[in-house]
JSON list of C-alpha atoms in Angstrom, two decimals:
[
{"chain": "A", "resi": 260, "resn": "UNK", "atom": "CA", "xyz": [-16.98, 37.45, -37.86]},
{"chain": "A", "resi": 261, "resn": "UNK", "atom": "CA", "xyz": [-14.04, 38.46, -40.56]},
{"chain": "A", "resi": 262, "resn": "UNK", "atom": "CA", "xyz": [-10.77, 37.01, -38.99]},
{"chain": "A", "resi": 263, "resn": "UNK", "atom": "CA", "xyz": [-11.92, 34.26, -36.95]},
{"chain": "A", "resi": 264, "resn": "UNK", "atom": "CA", "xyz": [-10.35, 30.93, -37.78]},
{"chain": "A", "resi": 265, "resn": "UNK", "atom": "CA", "xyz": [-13.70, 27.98, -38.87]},
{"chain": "A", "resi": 266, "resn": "UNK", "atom": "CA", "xyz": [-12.86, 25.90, -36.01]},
{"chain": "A", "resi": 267, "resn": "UNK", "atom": "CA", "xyz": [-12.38, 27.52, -32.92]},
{"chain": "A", "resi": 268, "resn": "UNK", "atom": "CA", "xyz": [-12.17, 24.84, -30.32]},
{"chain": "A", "resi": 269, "resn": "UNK", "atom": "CA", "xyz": [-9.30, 22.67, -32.12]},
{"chain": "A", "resi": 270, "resn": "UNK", "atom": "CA", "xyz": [-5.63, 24.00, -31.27]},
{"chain": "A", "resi": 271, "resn": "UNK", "atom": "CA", "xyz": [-2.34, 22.96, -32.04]},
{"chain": "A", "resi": 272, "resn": "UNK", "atom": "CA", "xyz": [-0.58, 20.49, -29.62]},
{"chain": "A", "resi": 273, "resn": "UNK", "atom": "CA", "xyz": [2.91, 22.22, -30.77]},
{"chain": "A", "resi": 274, "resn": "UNK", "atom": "CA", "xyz": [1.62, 25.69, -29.71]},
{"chain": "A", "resi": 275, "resn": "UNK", "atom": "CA", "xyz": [0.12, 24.80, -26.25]},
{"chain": "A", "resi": 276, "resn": "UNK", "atom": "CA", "xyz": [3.21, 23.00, -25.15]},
{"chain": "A", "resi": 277, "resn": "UNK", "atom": "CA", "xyz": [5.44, 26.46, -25.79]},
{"chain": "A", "resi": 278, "resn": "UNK", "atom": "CA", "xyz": [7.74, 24.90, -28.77]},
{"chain": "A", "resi": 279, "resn": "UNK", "atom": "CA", "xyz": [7.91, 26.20, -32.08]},
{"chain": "A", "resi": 280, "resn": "UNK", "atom": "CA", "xyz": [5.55, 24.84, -35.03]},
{"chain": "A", "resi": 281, "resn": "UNK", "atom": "CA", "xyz": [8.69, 23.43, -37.08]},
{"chain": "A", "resi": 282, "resn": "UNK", "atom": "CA", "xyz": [9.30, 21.08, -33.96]},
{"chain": "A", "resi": 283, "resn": "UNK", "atom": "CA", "xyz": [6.14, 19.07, -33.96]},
{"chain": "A", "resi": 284, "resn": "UNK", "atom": "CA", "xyz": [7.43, 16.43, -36.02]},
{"chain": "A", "resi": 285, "resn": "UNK", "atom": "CA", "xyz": [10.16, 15.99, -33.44]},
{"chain": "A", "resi": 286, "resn": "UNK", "atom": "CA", "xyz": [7.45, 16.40, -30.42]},
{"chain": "A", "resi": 287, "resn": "UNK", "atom": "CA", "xyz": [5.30, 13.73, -32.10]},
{"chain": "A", "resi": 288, "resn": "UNK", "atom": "CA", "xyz": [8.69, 11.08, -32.70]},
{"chain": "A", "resi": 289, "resn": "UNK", "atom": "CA", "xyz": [9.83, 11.93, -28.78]},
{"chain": "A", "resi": 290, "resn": "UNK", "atom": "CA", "xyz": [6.06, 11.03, -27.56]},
{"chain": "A", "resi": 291, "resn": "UNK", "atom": "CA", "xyz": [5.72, 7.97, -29.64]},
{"chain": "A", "resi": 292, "resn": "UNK", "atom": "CA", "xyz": [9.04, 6.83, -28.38]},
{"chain": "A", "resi": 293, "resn": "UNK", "atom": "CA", "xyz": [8.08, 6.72, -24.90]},
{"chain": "A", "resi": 294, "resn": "UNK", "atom": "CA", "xyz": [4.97, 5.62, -25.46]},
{"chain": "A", "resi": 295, "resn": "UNK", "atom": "CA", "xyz": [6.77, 2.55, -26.98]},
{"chain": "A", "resi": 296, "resn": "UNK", "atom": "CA", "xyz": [9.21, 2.21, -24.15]},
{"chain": "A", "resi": 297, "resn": "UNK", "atom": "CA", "xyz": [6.03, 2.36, -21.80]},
{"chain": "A", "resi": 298, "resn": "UNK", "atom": "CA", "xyz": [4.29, -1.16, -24.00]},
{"chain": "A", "resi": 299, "resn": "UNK", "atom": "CA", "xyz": [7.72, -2.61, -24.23]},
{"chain": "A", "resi": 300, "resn": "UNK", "atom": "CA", "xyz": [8.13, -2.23, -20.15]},
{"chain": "A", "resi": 301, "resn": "UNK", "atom": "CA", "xyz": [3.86, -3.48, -20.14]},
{"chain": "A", "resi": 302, "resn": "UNK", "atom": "CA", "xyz": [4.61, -6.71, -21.94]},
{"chain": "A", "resi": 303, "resn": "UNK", "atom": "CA", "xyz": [8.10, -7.07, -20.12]},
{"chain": "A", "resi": 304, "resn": "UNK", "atom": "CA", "xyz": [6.14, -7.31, -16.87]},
{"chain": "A", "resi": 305, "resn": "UNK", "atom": "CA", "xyz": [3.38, -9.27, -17.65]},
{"chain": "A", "resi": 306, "resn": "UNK", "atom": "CA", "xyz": [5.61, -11.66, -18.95]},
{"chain": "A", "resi": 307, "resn": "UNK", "atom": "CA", "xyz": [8.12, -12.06, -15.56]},
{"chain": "A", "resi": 308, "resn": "UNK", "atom": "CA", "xyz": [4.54, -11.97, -13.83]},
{"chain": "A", "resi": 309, "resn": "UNK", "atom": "CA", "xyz": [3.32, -15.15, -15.51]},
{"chain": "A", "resi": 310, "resn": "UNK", "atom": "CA", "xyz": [6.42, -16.79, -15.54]},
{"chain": "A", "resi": 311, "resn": "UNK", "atom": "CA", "xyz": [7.08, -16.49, -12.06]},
{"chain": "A", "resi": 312, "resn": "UNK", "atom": "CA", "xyz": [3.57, -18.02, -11.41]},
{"chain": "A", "resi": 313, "resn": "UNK", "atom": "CA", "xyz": [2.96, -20.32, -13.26]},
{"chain": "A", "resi": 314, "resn": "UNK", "atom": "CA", "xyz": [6.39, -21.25, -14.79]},
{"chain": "A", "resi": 315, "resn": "UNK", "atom": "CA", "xyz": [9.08, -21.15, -12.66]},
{"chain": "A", "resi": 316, "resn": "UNK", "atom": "CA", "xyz": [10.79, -23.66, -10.67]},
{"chain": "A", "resi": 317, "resn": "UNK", "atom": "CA", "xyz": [9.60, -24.40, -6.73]},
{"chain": "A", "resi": 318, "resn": "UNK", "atom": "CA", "xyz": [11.78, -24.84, -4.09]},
{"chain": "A", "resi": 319, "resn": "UNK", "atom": "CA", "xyz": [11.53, -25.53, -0.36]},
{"chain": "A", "resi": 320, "resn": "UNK", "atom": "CA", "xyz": [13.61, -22.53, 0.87]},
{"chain": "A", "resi": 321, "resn": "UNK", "atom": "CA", "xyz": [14.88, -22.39, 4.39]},
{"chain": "A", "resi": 322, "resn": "UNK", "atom": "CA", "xyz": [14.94, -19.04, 5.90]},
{"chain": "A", "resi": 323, "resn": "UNK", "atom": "CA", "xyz": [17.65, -19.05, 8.84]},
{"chain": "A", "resi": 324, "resn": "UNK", "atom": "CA", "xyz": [16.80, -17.10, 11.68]},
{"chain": "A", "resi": 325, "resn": "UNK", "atom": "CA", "xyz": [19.39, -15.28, 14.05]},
{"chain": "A", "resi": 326, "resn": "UNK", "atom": "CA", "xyz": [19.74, -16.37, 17.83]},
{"chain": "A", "resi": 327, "resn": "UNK", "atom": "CA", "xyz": [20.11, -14.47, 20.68]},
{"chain": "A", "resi": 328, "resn": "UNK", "atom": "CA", "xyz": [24.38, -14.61, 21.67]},
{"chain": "A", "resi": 329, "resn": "UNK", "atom": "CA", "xyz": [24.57, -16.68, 25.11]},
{"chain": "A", "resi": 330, "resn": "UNK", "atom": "CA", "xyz": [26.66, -13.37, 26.72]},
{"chain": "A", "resi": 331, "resn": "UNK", "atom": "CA", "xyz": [23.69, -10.91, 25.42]},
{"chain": "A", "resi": 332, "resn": "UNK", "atom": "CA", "xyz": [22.18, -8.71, 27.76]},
{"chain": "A", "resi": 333, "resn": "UNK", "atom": "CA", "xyz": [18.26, -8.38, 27.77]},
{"chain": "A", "resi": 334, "resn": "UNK", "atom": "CA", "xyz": [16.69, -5.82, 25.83]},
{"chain": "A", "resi": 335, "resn": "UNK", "atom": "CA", "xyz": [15.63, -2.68, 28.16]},
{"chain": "A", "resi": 336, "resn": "UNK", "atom": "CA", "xyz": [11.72, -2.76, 28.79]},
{"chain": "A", "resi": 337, "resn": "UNK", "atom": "CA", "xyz": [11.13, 1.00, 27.37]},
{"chain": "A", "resi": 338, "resn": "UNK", "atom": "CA", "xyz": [12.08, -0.36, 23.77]},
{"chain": "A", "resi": 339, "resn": "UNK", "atom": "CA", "xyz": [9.38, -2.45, 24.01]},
{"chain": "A", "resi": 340, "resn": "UNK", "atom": "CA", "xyz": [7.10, -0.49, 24.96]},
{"chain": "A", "resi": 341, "resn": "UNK", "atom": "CA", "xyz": [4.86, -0.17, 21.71]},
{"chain": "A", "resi": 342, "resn": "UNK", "atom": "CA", "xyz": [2.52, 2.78, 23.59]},
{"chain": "A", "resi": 343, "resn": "UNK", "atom": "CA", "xyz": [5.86, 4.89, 23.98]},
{"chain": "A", "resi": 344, "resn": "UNK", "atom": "CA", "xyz": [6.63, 4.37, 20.49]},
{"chain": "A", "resi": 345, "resn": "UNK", "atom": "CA", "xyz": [3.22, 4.93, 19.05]},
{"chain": "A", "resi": 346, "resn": "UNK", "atom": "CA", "xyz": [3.13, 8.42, 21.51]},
{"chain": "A", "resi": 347, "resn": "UNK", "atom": "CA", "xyz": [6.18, 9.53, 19.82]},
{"chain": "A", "resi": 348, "resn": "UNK", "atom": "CA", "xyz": [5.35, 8.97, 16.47]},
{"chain": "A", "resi": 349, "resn": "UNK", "atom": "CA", "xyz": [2.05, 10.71, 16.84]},
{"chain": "A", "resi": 350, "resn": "UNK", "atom": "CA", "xyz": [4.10, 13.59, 18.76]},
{"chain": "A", "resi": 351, "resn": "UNK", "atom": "CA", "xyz": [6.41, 13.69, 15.61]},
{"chain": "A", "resi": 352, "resn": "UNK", "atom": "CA", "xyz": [3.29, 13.69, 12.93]},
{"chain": "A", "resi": 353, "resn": "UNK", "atom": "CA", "xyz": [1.98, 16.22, 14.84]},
{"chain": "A", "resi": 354, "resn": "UNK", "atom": "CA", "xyz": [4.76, 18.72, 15.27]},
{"chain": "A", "resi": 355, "resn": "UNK", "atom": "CA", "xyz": [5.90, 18.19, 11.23]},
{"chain": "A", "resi": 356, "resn": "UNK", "atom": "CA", "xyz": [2.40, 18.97, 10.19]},
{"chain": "A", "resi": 357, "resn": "UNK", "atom": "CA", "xyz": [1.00, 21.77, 12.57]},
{"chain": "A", "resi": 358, "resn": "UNK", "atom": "CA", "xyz": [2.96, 24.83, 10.93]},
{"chain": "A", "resi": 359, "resn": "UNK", "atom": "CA", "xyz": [2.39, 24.00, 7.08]},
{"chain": "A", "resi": 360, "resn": "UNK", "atom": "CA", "xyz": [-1.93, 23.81, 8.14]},
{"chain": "A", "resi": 361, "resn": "UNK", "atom": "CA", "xyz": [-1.54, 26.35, 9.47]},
{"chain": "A", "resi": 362, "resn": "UNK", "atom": "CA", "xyz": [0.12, 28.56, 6.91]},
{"chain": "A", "resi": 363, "resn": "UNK", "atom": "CA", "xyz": [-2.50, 26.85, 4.42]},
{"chain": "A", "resi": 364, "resn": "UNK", "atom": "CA", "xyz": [-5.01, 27.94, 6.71]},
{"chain": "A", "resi": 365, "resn": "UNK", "atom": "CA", "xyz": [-4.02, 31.77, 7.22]},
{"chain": "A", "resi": 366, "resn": "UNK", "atom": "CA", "xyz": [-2.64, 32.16, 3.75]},
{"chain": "A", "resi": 367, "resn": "UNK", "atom": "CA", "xyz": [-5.66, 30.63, 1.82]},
{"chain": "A", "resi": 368, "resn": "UNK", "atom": "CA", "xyz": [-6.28, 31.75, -1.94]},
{"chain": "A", "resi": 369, "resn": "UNK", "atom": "CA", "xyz": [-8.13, 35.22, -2.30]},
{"chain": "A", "resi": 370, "resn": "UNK", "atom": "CA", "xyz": [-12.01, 34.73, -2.38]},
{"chain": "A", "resi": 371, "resn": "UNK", "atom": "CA", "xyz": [-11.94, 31.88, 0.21]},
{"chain": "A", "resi": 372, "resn": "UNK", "atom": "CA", "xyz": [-13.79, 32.17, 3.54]},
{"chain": "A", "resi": 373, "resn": "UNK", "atom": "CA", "xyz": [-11.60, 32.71, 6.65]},
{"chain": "A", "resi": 374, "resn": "UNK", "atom": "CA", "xyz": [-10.61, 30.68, 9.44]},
{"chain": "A", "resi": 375, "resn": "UNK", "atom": "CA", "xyz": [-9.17, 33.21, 11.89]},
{"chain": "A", "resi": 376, "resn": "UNK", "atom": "CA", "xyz": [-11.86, 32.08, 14.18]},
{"chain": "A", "resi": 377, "resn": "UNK", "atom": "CA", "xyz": [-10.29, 29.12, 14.72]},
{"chain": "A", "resi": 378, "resn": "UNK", "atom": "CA", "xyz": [-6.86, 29.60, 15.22]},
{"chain": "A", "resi": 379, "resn": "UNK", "atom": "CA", "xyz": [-7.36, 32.49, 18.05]}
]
């Protein structure tokens, strides 16, 4: 085949990301920078890992907790309630999620089986 390159399958990392050939040097430096920054942020936390384990000074540390005022009224029983709370968050879940499925649902990607069965 007259015009066909040897290799084929290998392509240029400058050309598939859109930027011009005489920028790959700078692609290349930009990449290796923040692959650097990426190590340097590795080590950084595997080093305030250790030394907060195995390193660092322990202290008993009280933890003051608050007290109810003496004038306070008592909390109403409804925000206590956890099934109230639980039935409203599942209400809320619910209602956020029910219009996106089912626009993904009538609007699938050509070729896809139907589900107009289920929705009437």
């Amino acid at each position: 085949m007259a015009g066909m390159p040897a290799n084929k399958h290998k392509t240029d990392v400058a050309s598939q990301l859109g930027t011009e050939p005489d920028l790959k040097g700078t692609l290349i430096s930009v990449l290796a920078l923040g692959g650097f920054i990426v190590f340097i942020g590795i080590i950084l936390m595997l080093y305030i890992f250790c030394y907060m384990v195995f390193t660092a000074p322990k202290e008993k540390q009280e933890f003051p907790l608050a007290e109810v005022a003496e004038d306070a009224e008592p909390t109403p029983m409804f925000l206590e309630n956890w099934k109230l709370w639980i039935g409203i968050t599942i209400t809320l879940i619910v209602f956020a999620y029910t219009i996106p499925f089912m626009d993904i649902i009538q609007h699938s990607p050509p070729g896809s089986p139907g589900y107009e069965a289920l929705i009437r």
